[in-house]
């Protein structure tokens, strides 16, 4: 018990101290859609990087579970990755593989990452993907509800359109009566690529002189005008830019995905940069669940209300009153092992007048439509 007291004391004092008592001996990360462009690159990054997070002398095993409907590619991916000399165990699963399929892929998962579904072709918006991907994601949500412990698992959704699909997953879980386990706090849409782009593009125009990449928060949603990069947070770096330059920079973050769709000329959208952005987020969650940190702050697209329309955590109500009562928004939030714990909405109080009066109103208008499409979607009618 003295260890417990010491441990709790440490937790309160220092966020970075190991969370020793609750360290699991196994951590399972499942990737649904692992055979795709993002899935393969992300699997490689996780297979080569995640073991660095295991503390010395810890008996923890990290397991990567790869799932896709494309059996041929998933088997090849597994064989290839299994020759890599890192202590991360692997398994490959496909629909109807005779070995438990998606159930075996999902059971006992701690983190589920979902890049399953169709990517954009030139001329398509993310919303054009909605019907086909909403169906795929609804079916995957059903499998998660059947196979996973919803009182602990984290669901990280990459598939587009993120703005509408996170509401689809939420609704689907409600229809399974599984939402009461607090899963809304552990359902996050991954918008980190927007932050990665904002940082990269700003650094190209105005390199910081400390050798580090600038941090630019990006809030709102993950599609065109719903993406609101908060460059005012880097006032020094943008001080040399005139208004057209700054507007161009903002637009490049909002429509950066189109540059890749166009360059790939019909062969898909961002895969490598997306895998990098997702790897950063999965690393945060792995660190958290291994007990290396007790919490972290990151920006993800999250539900603000639970299934009974109650605020999911501290800060939900305040944020909703600032964003026209929208139920989903990408915003900085503190995450603990039980999920999103506190929404740090203060960023909205520090926007400059252009961000506040021009970018946010357009974001809210479009995001509302995207959210409604998601909430109204019914897979049985497709
Ligand atoms: P891809 O076509 O290369 O891969 C998709 C994979 O999903 C394929 O292997 C396919 O077999 C698999 N799949 C389809 N239905 C499935 C099901 N029911 N269960 C399991 N797997 C299934 O596409 P890519 O480039 O990897 O993109 C995946 C998704 O990620 C797209 O929707 C894309 O728009 C989105 N995306 C999201 C970004 C973000 O910032 N959140 C950035 C870039 C892409």
Tab-separated table of C-alpha atoms and ligand atoms in Angstrom:
chain	number	residue	atom	x	y	z
A	1	UNK	CA	0.000	0.000	0.000
A	2	UNK	CA	2.928	2.361	0.534
A	3	UNK	CA	3.771	1.795	-3.107
A	4	UNK	CA	0.204	2.726	-3.978
A	5	UNK	CA	0.386	5.950	-1.955
A	6	UNK	CA	3.726	6.788	-3.479
A	7	UNK	CA	2.376	6.012	-6.898
A	8	UNK	CA	-0.769	8.113	-6.533
A	9	UNK	CA	1.279	10.943	-5.117
A	10	UNK	CA	3.571	10.829	-8.114
A	11	UNK	CA	0.650	10.857	-10.503
A	12	UNK	CA	-0.651	14.032	-8.993
A	13	UNK	CA	2.673	15.729	-9.013
A	14	UNK	CA	4.165	14.678	-12.296
A	15	UNK	CA	2.281	13.725	-15.382
A	16	UNK	CA	5.280	12.002	-16.879
A	17	UNK	CA	5.827	9.422	-14.132
A	18	UNK	CA	5.139	5.814	-15.063
A	19	UNK	CA	1.686	4.548	-14.218
A	20	UNK	CA	3.258	1.332	-12.935
A	21	UNK	CA	0.383	-0.363	-11.158
A	22	UNK	CA	-1.964	-0.433	-14.069
A	23	UNK	CA	0.565	-1.329	-16.760
A	24	UNK	CA	-0.981	-4.061	-18.851
A	25	UNK	CA	1.192	-6.946	-19.911
A	26	UNK	CA	-0.336	-6.884	-23.378
A	27	UNK	CA	-1.386	-4.030	-25.568
A	28	UNK	CA	-3.273	-4.841	-28.739
A	29	UNK	CA	-3.601	-2.381	-31.595
A	30	UNK	CA	-5.978	-3.413	-34.402
A	31	UNK	CA	-5.884	-1.779	-37.839
A	32	UNK	CA	-9.068	-2.202	-39.891
A	33	UNK	CA	-8.298	-1.593	-43.554
A	34	UNK	CA	-4.641	-2.541	-43.025
A	35	UNK	CA	-4.098	-3.639	-46.643
A	36	UNK	CA	-4.757	-0.150	-48.033
A	37	UNK	CA	-2.408	2.713	-48.768
A	38	UNK	CA	-2.684	4.218	-45.292
A	39	UNK	CA	-3.077	0.852	-43.578
A	40	UNK	CA	0.135	-0.640	-44.993
A	41	UNK	CA	2.265	2.438	-44.296
A	42	UNK	CA	0.821	2.823	-40.808
A	43	UNK	CA	1.410	-0.873	-40.059
A	44	UNK	CA	5.052	-0.470	-41.093
A	45	UNK	CA	5.525	2.607	-38.913
A	46	UNK	CA	3.908	0.967	-35.887
A	47	UNK	CA	5.840	-2.303	-36.361
A	48	UNK	CA	9.112	-0.386	-36.488
A	49	UNK	CA	8.408	2.275	-33.836
A	50	UNK	CA	6.028	1.207	-31.070
A	51	UNK	CA	8.473	-0.982	-29.122
A	52	UNK	CA	10.589	2.083	-28.340
A	53	UNK	CA	7.766	3.103	-25.984
A	54	UNK	CA	8.104	-0.004	-23.816
A	55	UNK	CA	9.977	0.882	-20.638
A	56	UNK	CA	13.129	-1.060	-19.786
A	57	UNK	CA	12.392	-4.129	-17.617
A	58	UNK	CA	8.697	-4.024	-18.516
A	59	UNK	CA	7.173	-7.359	-19.508
A	60	UNK	CA	4.737	-5.642	-21.879
A	61	UNK	CA	4.023	-7.133	-25.302
A	62	UNK	CA	2.613	-5.016	-28.054
A	63	UNK	CA	0.535	-6.845	-30.651
A	64	UNK	CA	-0.471	-5.481	-34.056
A	65	UNK	CA	-3.606	-7.050	-35.477
A	66	UNK	CA	-4.030	-6.455	-39.210
A	67	UNK	CA	-7.494	-6.786	-40.757
A	68	UNK	CA	-8.834	-6.182	-44.256
A	69	UNK	CA	-11.380	-7.688	-46.632
A	70	UNK	CA	-8.558	-8.107	-49.141
A	71	UNK	CA	-7.075	-11.448	-48.016
A	72	UNK	CA	-4.341	-11.620	-50.625
A	73	UNK	CA	-2.833	-8.285	-49.716
A	74	UNK	CA	-3.212	-8.779	-45.968
A	75	UNK	CA	-1.388	-12.124	-46.125
A	76	UNK	CA	1.426	-10.534	-48.123
A	77	UNK	CA	1.628	-7.583	-45.751
A	78	UNK	CA	1.819	-9.934	-42.778
A	79	UNK	CA	4.578	-12.054	-44.352
A	80	UNK	CA	6.598	-8.966	-45.238
A	81	UNK	CA	6.237	-7.231	-41.854
A	82	UNK	CA	6.920	-10.475	-39.974
A	83	UNK	CA	10.558	-10.401	-41.191
A	84	UNK	CA	11.186	-7.071	-39.435
A	85	UNK	CA	13.362	-7.487	-36.353
A	86	UNK	CA	11.297	-5.686	-33.737
A	87	UNK	CA	9.598	-7.265	-30.705
A	88	UNK	CA	6.064	-6.407	-31.848
A	89	UNK	CA	3.939	-9.476	-32.474
A	90	UNK	CA	1.654	-9.607	-35.498
A	91	UNK	CA	-1.448	-11.358	-36.714
A	92	UNK	CA	-3.295	-11.081	-40.022
A	93	UNK	CA	-7.031	-11.495	-40.447
A	94	UNK	CA	-9.416	-11.299	-43.361
A	95	UNK	CA	-13.168	-11.594	-43.723
A	96	UNK	CA	-14.129	-15.298	-44.000
A	97	UNK	CA	-10.560	-16.467	-43.430
A	98	UNK	CA	-11.762	-19.481	-41.488
A	99	UNK	CA	-9.773	-18.290	-38.448
A	100	UNK	CA	-12.336	-16.076	-36.781
A	101	UNK	CA	-12.092	-13.202	-39.279
A	102	UNK	CA	-12.854	-9.810	-37.862
A	103	UNK	CA	-13.767	-11.164	-34.430
A	104	UNK	CA	-10.272	-12.599	-33.975
A	105	UNK	CA	-8.820	-9.350	-35.265
A	106	UNK	CA	-10.756	-7.252	-32.757
A	107	UNK	CA	-11.084	-9.303	-29.593
A	108	UNK	CA	-9.134	-7.855	-26.633
A	109	UNK	CA	-8.104	-4.770	-28.603
A	110	UNK	CA	-7.083	-1.673	-26.681
A	111	UNK	CA	-6.787	0.648	-29.673
A	112	UNK	CA	-8.624	0.260	-32.982
A	113	UNK	CA	-7.464	2.384	-35.896
A	114	UNK	CA	-9.796	2.529	-38.909
A	115	UNK	CA	-8.485	3.538	-42.332
A	116	UNK	CA	-10.957	1.218	-44.132
A	117	UNK	CA	-12.916	2.526	-47.080
A	118	UNK	CA	-12.630	4.331	-50.344
A	119	UNK	CA	-10.243	7.283	-50.858
A	120	UNK	CA	-10.953	10.270	-53.113
A	121	UNK	CA	-10.352	10.469	-56.849
A	122	UNK	CA	-9.670	13.779	-58.644
A	123	UNK	CA	-12.748	16.002	-58.622
A	124	UNK	CA	-14.280	14.262	-55.600
A	125	UNK	CA	-14.893	15.916	-52.260
A	126	UNK	CA	-14.675	13.948	-49.033
A	127	UNK	CA	-18.472	14.156	-48.809
A	128	UNK	CA	-18.758	12.252	-52.100
A	129	UNK	CA	-17.364	9.226	-50.241
A	130	UNK	CA	-20.090	9.368	-47.647
A	131	UNK	CA	-22.592	6.707	-48.724
A	132	UNK	CA	-20.102	3.985	-49.520
A	133	UNK	CA	-17.851	4.587	-46.513
A	134	UNK	CA	-20.748	5.091	-44.089
A	135	UNK	CA	-21.928	1.594	-44.942
A	136	UNK	CA	-18.461	0.087	-44.432
A	137	UNK	CA	-17.962	1.951	-41.170
A	138	UNK	CA	-21.434	0.964	-39.879
A	139	UNK	CA	-20.613	-2.700	-40.471
A	140	UNK	CA	-17.235	-2.362	-38.790
A	141	UNK	CA	-18.897	-0.611	-35.843
A	142	UNK	CA	-21.266	-3.581	-35.482
A	143	UNK	CA	-18.278	-5.914	-35.314
A	144	UNK	CA	-16.564	-3.704	-32.738
A	145	UNK	CA	-19.740	-3.688	-30.620
A	146	UNK	CA	-19.861	-7.503	-30.780
A	147	UNK	CA	-16.193	-8.294	-30.220
A	148	UNK	CA	-14.698	-5.555	-28.042
A	149	UNK	CA	-14.873	-4.420	-24.465
A	150	UNK	CA	-16.471	-1.021	-25.027
A	151	UNK	CA	-15.659	0.034	-21.499
A	152	UNK	CA	-11.987	0.318	-22.380
A	153	UNK	CA	-11.302	0.313	-26.116
A	154	UNK	CA	-10.304	3.466	-28.044
A	155	UNK	CA	-11.643	3.877	-31.602
A	156	UNK	CA	-9.559	6.141	-33.841
A	157	UNK	CA	-11.345	6.838	-37.122
A	158	UNK	CA	-9.350	7.889	-40.187
A	159	UNK	CA	-11.829	7.067	-42.989
A	160	UNK	CA	-13.462	9.999	-44.757
A	161	UNK	CA	-15.602	11.996	-44.493
A	162	UNK	CA	-14.488	12.134	-40.838
A	163	UNK	CA	-16.970	14.983	-40.148
A	164	UNK	CA	-19.943	12.691	-40.877
A	165	UNK	CA	-18.550	9.252	-40.063
A	166	UNK	CA	-17.801	9.921	-36.387
A	167	UNK	CA	-21.535	10.730	-35.916
A	168	UNK	CA	-22.375	7.530	-37.851
A	169	UNK	CA	-20.272	5.429	-35.452
A	170	UNK	CA	-21.843	7.165	-32.450
A	171	UNK	CA	-25.376	6.479	-33.671
A	172	UNK	CA	-24.578	2.907	-34.574
A	173	UNK	CA	-23.221	2.237	-31.093
A	174	UNK	CA	-26.376	3.753	-29.595
A	175	UNK	CA	-28.472	1.367	-31.703
A	176	UNK	CA	-26.554	-1.499	-30.076
A	177	UNK	CA	-27.313	-0.090	-26.619
A	178	UNK	CA	-23.581	-0.255	-26.024
A	179	UNK	CA	-22.974	3.450	-25.686
A	180	UNK	CA	-23.632	3.536	-21.942
A	181	UNK	CA	-20.126	2.293	-21.301
A	182	UNK	CA	-18.675	5.735	-21.957
A	183	UNK	CA	-17.379	4.816	-25.407
A	184	UNK	CA	-18.180	8.351	-26.697
A	185	UNK	CA	-15.189	9.527	-24.671
A	186	UNK	CA	-13.002	7.062	-26.527
A	187	UNK	CA	-14.229	7.672	-30.069
A	188	UNK	CA	-12.012	10.123	-31.936
A	189	UNK	CA	-11.819	11.243	-35.568
A	190	UNK	CA	-8.217	11.720	-36.645
A	191	UNK	CA	-7.594	15.230	-37.979
A	192	UNK	CA	-3.903	15.310	-37.153
A	193	UNK	CA	-2.871	15.487	-40.809
A	194	UNK	CA	-4.261	19.030	-40.848
A	195	UNK	CA	-1.917	19.971	-37.985
A	196	UNK	CA	0.998	18.255	-39.718
A	197	UNK	CA	0.285	20.203	-42.918
A	198	UNK	CA	-0.183	23.534	-41.115
A	199	UNK	CA	3.150	23.097	-39.371
A	200	UNK	CA	4.963	22.045	-42.560
A	201	UNK	CA	3.519	24.770	-44.797
A	202	UNK	CA	4.157	27.526	-42.231
A	203	UNK	CA	7.720	26.326	-41.777
A	204	UNK	CA	8.293	26.431	-45.549
A	205	UNK	CA	7.303	30.101	-45.668
A	206	UNK	CA	8.696	31.232	-42.378
A	207	UNK	CA	11.261	28.804	-40.903
A	208	UNK	CA	11.592	29.036	-37.153
A	209	UNK	CA	15.171	29.710	-36.106
A	210	UNK	CA	15.220	27.195	-33.258
A	211	UNK	CA	15.431	24.138	-35.524
A	212	UNK	CA	11.991	22.920	-34.426
A	213	UNK	CA	8.802	22.688	-36.405
A	214	UNK	CA	6.116	25.184	-35.328
A	215	UNK	CA	2.992	23.878	-33.597
A	216	UNK	CA	-0.198	25.142	-35.234
A	217	UNK	CA	-3.521	24.074	-33.708
A	218	UNK	CA	-6.178	23.246	-36.306
A	219	UNK	CA	-9.765	23.086	-35.084
A	220	UNK	CA	-13.293	22.544	-36.474
A	221	UNK	CA	-13.602	19.612	-38.848
A	222	UNK	CA	-11.633	17.710	-41.474
A	223	UNK	CA	-12.886	18.884	-44.849
A	224	UNK	CA	-12.295	22.079	-46.846
A	225	UNK	CA	-13.722	25.157	-45.118
A	226	UNK	CA	-14.501	23.223	-41.934
A	227	UNK	CA	-10.727	23.079	-41.314
A	228	UNK	CA	-9.702	26.134	-39.260
A	229	UNK	CA	-5.939	26.514	-38.835
A	230	UNK	CA	-5.164	28.867	-35.961
A	231	UNK	CA	-2.075	30.600	-37.326
A	232	UNK	CA	-2.634	33.519	-34.928
A	233	UNK	CA	-1.102	31.241	-32.282
A	234	UNK	CA	2.228	31.709	-34.135
A	235	UNK	CA	2.008	35.502	-34.271
A	236	UNK	CA	5.760	35.974	-34.532
A	237	UNK	CA	6.181	33.614	-37.489
A	238	UNK	CA	3.270	35.123	-39.418
A	239	UNK	CA	4.196	38.735	-38.605
A	240	UNK	CA	6.218	39.068	-41.832
A	241	UNK	CA	3.339	37.860	-44.048
A	242	UNK	CA	0.866	40.122	-45.761
A	243	UNK	CA	-2.851	39.314	-45.867
A	244	UNK	CA	-2.892	37.510	-49.264
A	245	UNK	CA	0.037	35.329	-48.176
A	246	UNK	CA	-1.706	34.383	-44.962
A	247	UNK	CA	-4.981	33.650	-46.751
A	248	UNK	CA	-3.135	31.471	-49.236
A	249	UNK	CA	-1.490	29.583	-46.380
A	250	UNK	CA	-4.857	28.979	-44.698
A	251	UNK	CA	-6.388	27.782	-47.951
A	252	UNK	CA	-3.419	25.452	-48.558
A	253	UNK	CA	-4.084	23.734	-45.229
A	254	UNK	CA	-7.817	23.515	-45.961
A	255	UNK	CA	-7.313	22.087	-49.442
A	256	UNK	CA	-3.860	20.457	-49.023
A	257	UNK	CA	-5.423	17.037	-49.562
A	258	UNK	CA	-6.397	18.070	-53.100
A	259	UNK	CA	-2.724	18.618	-54.009
A	260	UNK	CA	-2.079	14.939	-53.353
A	261	UNK	CA	-5.271	13.660	-54.994
A	262	UNK	CA	-4.329	15.637	-58.116
A	263	UNK	CA	-0.676	14.547	-58.096
A	264	UNK	CA	-1.661	10.879	-57.709
A	265	UNK	CA	-3.987	11.337	-60.682
A	266	UNK	CA	-6.728	8.883	-59.788
A	267	UNK	CA	-4.564	6.516	-57.733
A	268	UNK	CA	-5.719	7.689	-54.307
A	269	UNK	CA	-5.192	10.394	-51.719
A	270	UNK	CA	-2.724	11.033	-48.898
A	271	UNK	CA	-1.310	7.771	-47.578
A	272	UNK	CA	2.286	8.281	-46.376
A	273	UNK	CA	1.732	11.673	-44.735
A	274	UNK	CA	-1.530	10.369	-43.257
A	275	UNK	CA	0.213	7.285	-41.887
A	276	UNK	CA	2.810	9.576	-40.300
A	277	UNK	CA	0.074	11.757	-38.761
A	278	UNK	CA	-1.807	8.698	-37.466
A	279	UNK	CA	1.387	7.140	-36.112
A	280	UNK	CA	1.912	10.231	-33.952
A	281	UNK	CA	-1.586	9.866	-32.511
A	282	UNK	CA	-1.309	6.095	-31.971
A	283	UNK	CA	2.014	6.773	-30.225
A	284	UNK	CA	0.229	9.130	-27.803
A	285	UNK	CA	-2.369	6.478	-27.020
A	286	UNK	CA	0.223	3.727	-26.667
A	287	UNK	CA	2.244	5.850	-24.244
A	288	UNK	CA	-0.939	6.475	-22.272
A	289	UNK	CA	-2.025	2.835	-22.123
A	290	UNK	CA	1.479	1.611	-21.306
A	291	UNK	CA	1.372	3.972	-18.347
A	292	UNK	CA	4.277	6.133	-19.517
A	293	UNK	CA	2.054	9.207	-19.081
A	294	UNK	CA	-1.223	9.656	-17.235
A	295	UNK	CA	-2.684	12.035	-19.793
A	296	UNK	CA	-1.860	13.964	-22.920
A	297	UNK	CA	-3.419	16.827	-24.841
A	298	UNK	CA	-4.207	16.516	-28.519
A	299	UNK	CA	-6.620	17.803	-31.125
A	300	UNK	CA	-9.101	15.284	-32.498
A	301	UNK	CA	-12.656	15.462	-33.819
A	302	UNK	CA	-14.736	14.353	-30.848
A	303	UNK	CA	-18.330	13.987	-29.663
A	304	UNK	CA	-19.280	16.658	-27.119
A	305	UNK	CA	-22.426	14.990	-25.775
A	306	UNK	CA	-23.146	11.478	-24.630
A	307	UNK	CA	-26.121	9.343	-25.718
A	308	UNK	CA	-28.328	11.053	-23.131
A	309	UNK	CA	-27.354	14.468	-24.455
A	310	UNK	CA	-25.255	15.140	-21.395
A	311	UNK	CA	-21.840	16.823	-21.752
A	312	UNK	CA	-19.232	14.108	-22.164
A	313	UNK	CA	-16.787	15.952	-19.930
A	314	UNK	CA	-15.730	19.241	-18.402
A	315	UNK	CA	-15.719	21.951	-21.058
A	316	UNK	CA	-18.361	20.351	-23.376
A	317	UNK	CA	-21.113	22.823	-22.458
A	318	UNK	CA	-18.886	25.859	-22.711
A	319	UNK	CA	-17.562	24.759	-26.099
A	320	UNK	CA	-21.053	24.025	-27.435
A	321	UNK	CA	-22.281	27.443	-26.421
A	322	UNK	CA	-19.436	28.939	-28.484
A	323	UNK	CA	-20.013	26.792	-31.601
A	324	UNK	CA	-23.726	27.011	-32.221
A	325	UNK	CA	-24.545	23.840	-30.248
A	326	UNK	CA	-22.732	21.500	-32.629
A	327	UNK	CA	-22.306	18.025	-31.128
A	328	UNK	CA	-18.908	17.243	-32.722
A	329	UNK	CA	-15.823	19.415	-33.106
A	330	UNK	CA	-12.048	19.130	-33.421
A	331	UNK	CA	-10.604	20.901	-30.389
A	332	UNK	CA	-7.704	20.442	-27.968
A	333	UNK	CA	-8.692	18.011	-25.237
A	334	UNK	CA	-6.966	16.171	-22.433
A	335	UNK	CA	-7.155	12.399	-22.770
A	336	UNK	CA	-6.673	9.899	-19.949
A	337	UNK	CA	-6.934	6.115	-20.046
A	338	UNK	CA	-10.690	6.411	-19.542
A	339	UNK	CA	-11.050	8.749	-22.519
A	340	UNK	CA	-11.468	12.444	-23.263
A	341	UNK	CA	-11.407	14.030	-19.856
A	342	UNK	CA	-11.487	17.756	-20.371
A	343	UNK	CA	-12.063	19.956	-23.395
A	344	UNK	CA	-9.691	22.872	-23.578
A	345	UNK	CA	-11.917	25.333	-25.411
A	346	UNK	CA	-9.932	28.409	-24.350
A	347	UNK	CA	-8.313	28.476	-27.797
A	348	UNK	CA	-11.597	29.951	-29.085
A	349	UNK	CA	-11.168	32.962	-26.812
A	350	UNK	CA	-7.837	33.817	-28.431
A	351	UNK	CA	-8.692	33.711	-32.141
A	352	UNK	CA	-7.926	36.810	-34.184
A	353	UNK	CA	-10.812	38.640	-35.822
A	354	UNK	CA	-10.371	36.915	-39.218
A	355	UNK	CA	-10.402	33.441	-37.640
A	356	UNK	CA	-13.336	34.341	-35.411
A	357	UNK	CA	-15.531	36.293	-37.825
A	358	UNK	CA	-14.693	34.707	-41.192
A	359	UNK	CA	-13.333	31.176	-40.770
A	360	UNK	CA	-15.359	29.915	-37.812
A	361	UNK	CA	-18.845	30.935	-39.102
A	362	UNK	CA	-18.281	29.151	-42.452
A	363	UNK	CA	-16.860	26.134	-40.619
A	364	UNK	CA	-19.896	25.918	-38.336
A	365	UNK	CA	-22.376	26.228	-41.193
A	366	UNK	CA	-20.773	23.429	-43.238
A	367	UNK	CA	-19.959	21.218	-40.278
A	368	UNK	CA	-23.588	21.311	-39.164
A	369	UNK	CA	-24.653	19.843	-42.527
A	370	UNK	CA	-21.950	17.158	-42.370
A	371	UNK	CA	-22.949	16.178	-38.842
A	372	UNK	CA	-26.618	15.985	-39.776
A	373	UNK	CA	-25.867	13.686	-42.738
A	374	UNK	CA	-24.012	11.409	-40.345
A	375	UNK	CA	-26.719	11.420	-37.701
A	376	UNK	CA	-29.442	10.775	-40.294
A	377	UNK	CA	-27.632	7.862	-41.943
A	378	UNK	CA	-29.304	4.491	-41.596
A	379	UNK	CA	-27.381	1.573	-43.027
A	380	UNK	CA	-30.544	-0.535	-43.291
A	381	UNK	CA	-31.902	1.943	-45.877
A	382	UNK	CA	-28.821	1.800	-48.140
B	1	LIG	P1	-7.199	2.389	-49.892
B	1	LIG	O1	-8.237	2.144	-50.909
B	1	LIG	O2	-5.775	2.309	-50.307
B	1	LIG	O3	-7.392	1.395	-48.661
B	1	LIG	C1	-8.635	1.142	-48.082
B	1	LIG	C2	-8.610	-0.276	-47.568
B	1	LIG	O4	-9.859	-0.510	-46.896
B	1	LIG	C3	-8.484	-1.334	-48.684
B	1	LIG	O5	-7.420	-2.229	-48.399
B	1	LIG	C4	-9.824	-2.062	-48.652
B	1	LIG	O6	-9.727	-3.435	-48.989
B	1	LIG	C5	-10.204	-1.858	-47.193
B	1	LIG	N1	-11.611	-2.082	-46.910
B	1	LIG	C6	-12.702	-1.760	-47.647
B	1	LIG	N2	-13.822	-2.186	-47.044
B	1	LIG	C7	-13.435	-2.778	-45.889
B	1	LIG	C8	-14.119	-3.415	-44.829
B	1	LIG	N3	-15.447	-3.528	-44.815
B	1	LIG	N4	-13.390	-3.912	-43.816
B	1	LIG	C9	-12.047	-3.807	-43.804
B	1	LIG	N5	-11.341	-3.221	-44.775
B	1	LIG	C10	-12.030	-2.709	-45.802
B	1	LIG	O7	-7.492	3.829	-49.229
B	1	LIG	P2	-6.515	4.749	-48.340
B	1	LIG	O8	-5.772	5.663	-49.243
B	1	LIG	O9	-5.756	3.889	-47.404
B	1	LIG	O10	-7.589	5.637	-47.543
B	1	LIG	C11	-8.455	5.052	-46.598
B	1	LIG	C12	-9.439	6.090	-46.061
B	1	LIG	O11	-8.756	7.103	-45.321
B	1	LIG	C13	-10.209	6.829	-47.168
B	1	LIG	O12	-11.570	6.939	-46.774
B	1	LIG	C14	-9.564	8.195	-47.182
B	1	LIG	O13	-10.425	9.192	-47.664
B	1	LIG	C15	-9.238	8.384	-45.723
B	1	LIG	N6	-8.227	9.408	-45.448
B	1	LIG	C16	-8.348	10.112	-44.280
B	1	LIG	C17	-7.458	11.109	-43.950
B	1	LIG	C18	-7.608	11.869	-42.679
B	1	LIG	O14	-6.914	12.872	-42.529
B	1	LIG	N7	-8.428	11.455	-41.740
B	1	LIG	C19	-6.337	11.454	-44.855
B	1	LIG	C20	-6.254	10.603	-46.021
B	1	LIG	C21	-7.190	9.638	-46.294
